[in-house]
Tab-separated table of C-alpha atoms in Angstrom:
chain	number	residue	atom	x	y	z
A	485	MET	CA	279.552	247.714	51.609
A	486	LYS	CA	276.871	246.179	53.758
A	487	ILE	CA	279.482	244.988	56.199
A	488	ILE	CA	280.938	248.432	56.395
A	489	LYS	CA	277.535	250.072	57.005
A	490	ARG	CA	276.705	247.472	59.677
A	491	ARG	CA	280.056	248.277	61.448
A	492	HIS	CA	279.329	251.983	61.352
A	493	PHE	CA	275.804	251.363	62.801
A	494	LEU	CA	277.141	249.245	65.569
A	495	LEU	CA	279.942	251.745	66.327
A	496	SER	CA	277.410	254.623	66.442
A	497	LEU	CA	275.081	252.524	68.679
A	498	PHE	CA	278.014	251.714	71.014
A	499	TYR	CA	278.932	255.399	71.340
A	500	CYS	CA	275.230	256.313	71.950
A	501	VAL	CA	274.950	253.766	74.715
A	502	LEU	CA	278.253	254.877	76.176
A	503	PHE	CA	277.149	258.540	76.198
A	504	ILE	CA	273.910	257.683	77.941
A	505	TRP	CA	275.726	255.534	80.522
A	506	LEU	CA	278.165	258.326	81.292
A	507	ILE	CA	275.350	260.834	81.784
A	508	ALA	CA	273.532	258.441	84.143
A	509	LEU	CA	276.842	257.823	86.056
A	510	TYR	CA	277.564	261.522	86.356
A	511	GLN	CA	274.049	262.190	87.757
A	512	SER	CA	274.190	259.277	90.233
A	513	SER	CA	277.832	259.323	91.441
A	514	PRO	CA	279.219	262.215	93.458
A	515	VAL	CA	282.668	260.682	93.197
A	516	PHE	CA	282.513	260.574	89.363
A	517	GLN	CA	281.100	264.172	89.310
A	518	GLN	CA	283.974	265.315	91.568
A	519	GLY	CA	286.512	263.663	89.135
A	520	ILE	CA	285.010	265.398	86.163
A	521	ASP	CA	284.883	268.798	87.939
A	522	THR	CA	288.466	268.462	88.983
A	523	GLY	CA	289.530	267.649	85.451
A	524	ILE	CA	287.709	270.668	84.122
A	525	LEU	CA	289.316	272.867	86.911
A	526	ARG	CA	292.868	271.656	86.048
A	527	THR	CA	292.288	272.141	82.250
A	528	GLN	CA	290.961	275.656	82.737
A	529	GLN	CA	293.875	276.586	85.148
A	530	GLN	CA	296.341	275.481	82.472
A	531	ILE	CA	294.568	277.417	79.798
A	532	SER	CA	294.496	280.439	82.086
A	533	ARG	CA	298.215	280.250	82.556
A	534	LEU	CA	298.778	279.975	78.785
A	535	LEU	CA	296.514	282.884	78.063
A	536	GLY	CA	298.064	285.002	80.877
A	537	HIS	CA	294.830	285.815	82.580
A	538	GLN	CA	292.089	284.042	84.526
A	539	LEU	CA	289.004	282.804	82.639
A	540	ALA	CA	285.678	284.382	83.493
A	541	ALA	CA	283.334	282.084	85.404
A	542	LYS	CA	280.583	280.624	83.235
A	543	PRO	CA	278.292	278.201	85.022
A	544	HIS	CA	276.348	275.395	83.317
A	545	SER	CA	273.819	272.885	84.673
A	546	ALA	CA	274.745	272.182	88.290
A	547	VAL	CA	278.558	272.737	87.725
A	548	GLN	CA	280.237	276.062	87.393
A	549	THR	CA	283.699	276.713	85.744
A	550	LYS	CA	286.261	277.424	88.265
A	551	GLN	CA	288.007	280.429	89.722
A	552	ALA	CA	291.364	280.952	91.394
A	553	ASP	CA	291.719	280.945	95.148
A	554	GLU	CA	290.842	284.171	96.767
A	555	VAL	CA	289.191	285.509	99.975
A	556	THR	CA	287.295	288.802	99.889
A	557	ASP	CA	288.430	291.676	102.065
A	558	GLY	CA	284.734	292.514	102.754
A	559	ARG	CA	283.324	291.158	105.964
A	560	TRP	CA	280.725	291.887	108.750
A	561	PRO	CA	281.902	294.204	111.526
A	562	GLU	CA	282.140	291.124	113.760
A	563	ASN	CA	281.953	287.412	113.231
A	564	SER	CA	278.259	287.152	113.914
A	565	THR	CA	275.252	288.621	112.221
A	566	THR	CA	271.370	288.095	111.957
A	567	ILE	CA	269.715	285.842	109.484
A	568	TYR	CA	266.197	285.185	108.320
A	569	VAL	CA	265.220	282.007	106.382
A	570	ASP	CA	262.306	282.775	104.077
A	571	LEU	CA	261.717	279.307	102.709
A	572	ASN	CA	258.533	277.429	102.449
A	573	ASN	CA	259.867	274.281	100.893
A	574	PRO	CA	260.605	271.835	103.703
A	575	THR	CA	263.628	270.306	101.925
A	576	LEU	CA	265.360	273.663	101.378
A	577	ARG	CA	264.405	274.965	104.883
A	578	THR	CA	265.683	271.824	106.615
A	579	ALA	CA	268.978	272.015	104.575
A	580	THR	CA	269.429	275.811	105.365
A	581	THR	CA	268.877	275.247	109.035
A	582	GLU	CA	271.386	272.433	109.097
A	583	ALA	CA	273.862	274.607	107.268
A	584	ILE	CA	273.369	277.397	109.760
A	585	ASN	CA	273.928	274.938	112.620
A	586	GLN	CA	277.122	273.527	110.972
A	587	TRP	CA	278.627	276.902	110.487
A	588	ASN	CA	277.719	277.916	114.087
A	589	GLN	CA	279.316	274.808	115.523
A	590	THR	CA	282.653	275.750	113.941
A	591	GLY	CA	282.938	278.735	116.306
A	592	ALA	CA	284.402	280.889	113.502
A	593	PHE	CA	281.152	282.549	112.681
A	594	THR	CA	277.647	282.677	114.249
A	595	PHE	CA	274.338	283.134	112.400
A	596	ARG	CA	271.688	284.495	114.611
A	597	PRO	CA	268.207	283.537	113.299
A	598	VAL	CA	265.538	286.203	113.791
A	599	GLN	CA	261.744	286.075	113.391
A	600	ASN	CA	261.294	289.388	111.632
A	601	LYS	CA	262.740	289.674	108.037
A	602	ALA	CA	263.324	293.407	108.565
A	603	ASP	CA	265.639	292.715	111.392
A	604	ALA	CA	267.911	290.360	109.329
A	605	ASN	CA	271.269	291.298	107.727
A	606	ILE	CA	271.103	287.999	105.647
A	607	VAL	CA	267.969	286.736	104.067
A	608	VAL	CA	267.648	283.305	102.431
A	609	THR	CA	264.998	282.865	99.823
A	610	ALA	CA	264.373	280.309	96.954
A	611	VAL	CA	264.055	280.749	93.178
A	612	ASP	CA	263.048	278.173	90.557
A	613	GLN	CA	265.153	278.868	87.528
A	614	GLN	CA	267.181	276.548	85.216
A	615	GLN	CA	268.389	279.090	82.713
A	616	ASN	CA	270.889	280.821	84.987
A	617	GLY	CA	273.097	277.739	85.513
A	618	ALA	CA	273.509	278.214	89.262
A	619	ALA	CA	272.232	276.120	92.101
A	620	GLY	CA	272.810	279.113	94.461
A	621	LEU	CA	273.404	282.792	94.227
A	622	THR	CA	274.532	285.340	96.903
A	623	ASN	CA	274.431	289.111	96.399
A	624	THR	CA	276.102	291.356	99.000
A	625	LYS	CA	276.041	295.082	99.657
A	626	THR	CA	279.119	296.780	101.109
A	627	ASP	CA	279.651	300.038	102.899
A	628	SER	CA	281.956	301.933	100.549
A	629	ALA	CA	283.410	304.024	103.327
A	630	THR	CA	284.381	301.138	105.600
A	631	GLY	CA	284.483	298.008	103.423
A	632	TYR	CA	282.067	296.187	105.863
A	633	LEU	CA	279.144	294.130	104.657
A	634	LEU	CA	275.727	295.734	105.027
A	635	HIS	CA	273.398	293.098	103.689
A	636	ALA	CA	273.331	289.717	101.904
A	637	ASP	CA	270.621	287.998	99.927
A	638	VAL	CA	271.099	284.279	99.488
A	639	GLN	CA	268.977	282.426	96.926
A	640	LEU	CA	268.718	278.671	96.571
A	641	ASN	CA	267.659	277.410	93.192
A	642	ALA	CA	264.913	274.813	93.432
A	643	GLY	CA	265.160	274.417	89.677
A	644	TYR	CA	268.406	272.486	90.292
A	645	LEU	CA	268.368	271.442	93.874
A	646	LEU	CA	264.896	269.839	93.795
A	647	ASN	CA	265.139	268.468	90.282
A	648	ALA	CA	265.982	264.699	90.314
A	649	ASN	CA	267.710	265.048	86.897
A	650	TYR	CA	270.610	266.840	88.629
A	651	GLY	CA	271.167	264.269	91.334
A	652	TYR	CA	271.235	266.461	94.372
A	653	SER	CA	271.085	264.351	97.492
A	654	PRO	CA	270.038	265.805	100.839
A	655	GLN	CA	273.689	266.144	101.878
A	656	ARG	CA	274.618	267.997	98.668
A	657	ILE	CA	271.700	270.349	99.166
A	658	VAL	CA	273.075	271.096	102.693
A	659	ASN	CA	276.531	271.593	101.191
A	660	THR	CA	275.115	274.027	98.778
A	661	ALA	CA	273.493	276.007	101.530
A	662	GLU	CA	276.714	276.051	103.418
A	663	HIS	CA	278.546	277.308	100.332
A	664	GLU	CA	276.207	280.199	99.844
A	665	LEU	CA	276.316	281.106	103.527
A	666	GLY	CA	280.137	281.157	103.176
A	667	HIS	CA	279.686	283.795	100.466
A	668	ALA	CA	277.425	285.705	102.845
A	669	ILE	CA	280.195	285.564	105.405
A	670	GLY	CA	282.657	287.044	102.937
A	671	LEU	CA	284.414	283.963	101.429
A	672	GLN	CA	284.955	283.532	97.732
A	673	HIS	CA	285.749	280.439	95.680
A	674	THR	CA	288.729	278.197	96.123
A	675	SER	CA	290.046	275.284	94.007
A	676	THR	CA	291.021	273.236	97.095
A	677	ALA	CA	288.934	270.666	98.863
A	678	SER	CA	286.514	273.113	100.440
A	679	VAL	CA	282.821	273.984	100.850
A	680	MET	CA	283.709	277.052	98.761
A	681	GLN	CA	284.768	275.020	95.765
A	682	PRO	CA	282.990	276.485	92.701
A	683	ALA	CA	280.856	273.375	92.079
A	684	GLY	CA	279.587	274.150	95.596
A	685	SER	CA	277.938	270.811	96.598
A	686	PHE	CA	280.603	268.116	96.925
A	687	TYR	CA	282.172	269.166	100.201
A	688	PRO	CA	280.795	270.240	103.621
A	689	ILE	CA	282.589	272.747	105.746
A	690	GLN	CA	286.307	271.826	105.964
A	691	PRO	CA	288.930	272.858	108.492
A	692	GLY	CA	290.491	275.088	105.846
A	693	ASP	CA	287.160	276.923	105.538
A	694	VAL	CA	287.062	277.497	109.288
A	695	ALA	CA	290.636	278.806	109.189
A	696	ALA	CA	289.781	281.037	106.209
A	697	VAL	CA	286.909	282.632	108.123
A	698	LYS	CA	289.089	283.197	111.221
A	699	GLN	CA	291.796	284.768	109.127
A	700	LEU	CA	289.279	287.023	107.375
A	701	TYR	CA	287.855	288.325	110.681
A	702	GLN	CA	291.242	289.134	112.105
A	703	LYS	CA	291.850	291.952	109.643
A	704	ARG	CA	289.976	295.086	108.892
A	705	PRO	CA	288.413	295.374	105.256
A	706	HIS	CA	289.586	297.701	102.651
A	707	PRO	CA	287.235	300.695	101.894
A	708	ALA	CA	285.997	301.095	98.352
A	709	GLY	CA	288.765	301.999	95.891
A	710	GLN	CA	291.378	300.117	98.091
A	711	GLN	CA	290.057	296.579	97.824
A	712	ALA	CA	292.376	293.883	96.658
A	713	SER	CA	289.455	291.857	95.118
A	714	PRO	CA	286.104	292.931	93.661
A	715	ARG	CA	282.815	292.710	95.470
A	716	GLY	CA	279.474	291.693	94.004
A	717	SER	CA	277.429	288.600	93.149
A	718	GLN	CA	278.608	285.055	93.857
A	719	GLN	CA	277.190	282.133	91.938
A	720	GLN	CA	277.437	278.444	92.415
């Protein structure tokens, strides 16, 4: 009996150590995180097929459940618009500035920074929340008559991005900012290797993202009631 109890204790201890090690590895290794996220994505896609419909997105920690590939019909009247960065934290401000520069360098879309918040079509701010499960959030407003975007509010969540427990490196914070700016352009999530992957921080802007923006801005949006995909909030 004592031998059996000792074995159970050692086995429980082993699983406890293994669990702690896996958590530490997930937080410190982007490659391991990407593998886990990809596994979650594939599993949910298979479940979605079995159920006959797509599962609703439900974010947790720094990782969000996945959505199917889609690009919104809503976009700005042209592939350029004004942006105001209302960030006091130097890490978030630097990351956002870098994200703006990276998008501008693609030539697919141009963000024009302005000094007056009232003059900006896109405003970037910060929140500090851990209960909403999102490292970033973008809300957009669309003209119902034309389908063109009118305004976008981008929020970067310091509760995740600046919390060492979630393992966001400076590059991953930049990727997150690029991801949210992608939503502000009009892009939605994609399951491919993309800055618009739902997890939102493992990839910088990819050639496919540039092609998606160019394709989006080559066609006119659908007015309200004719859109192929819904508009609204985007979380990461």
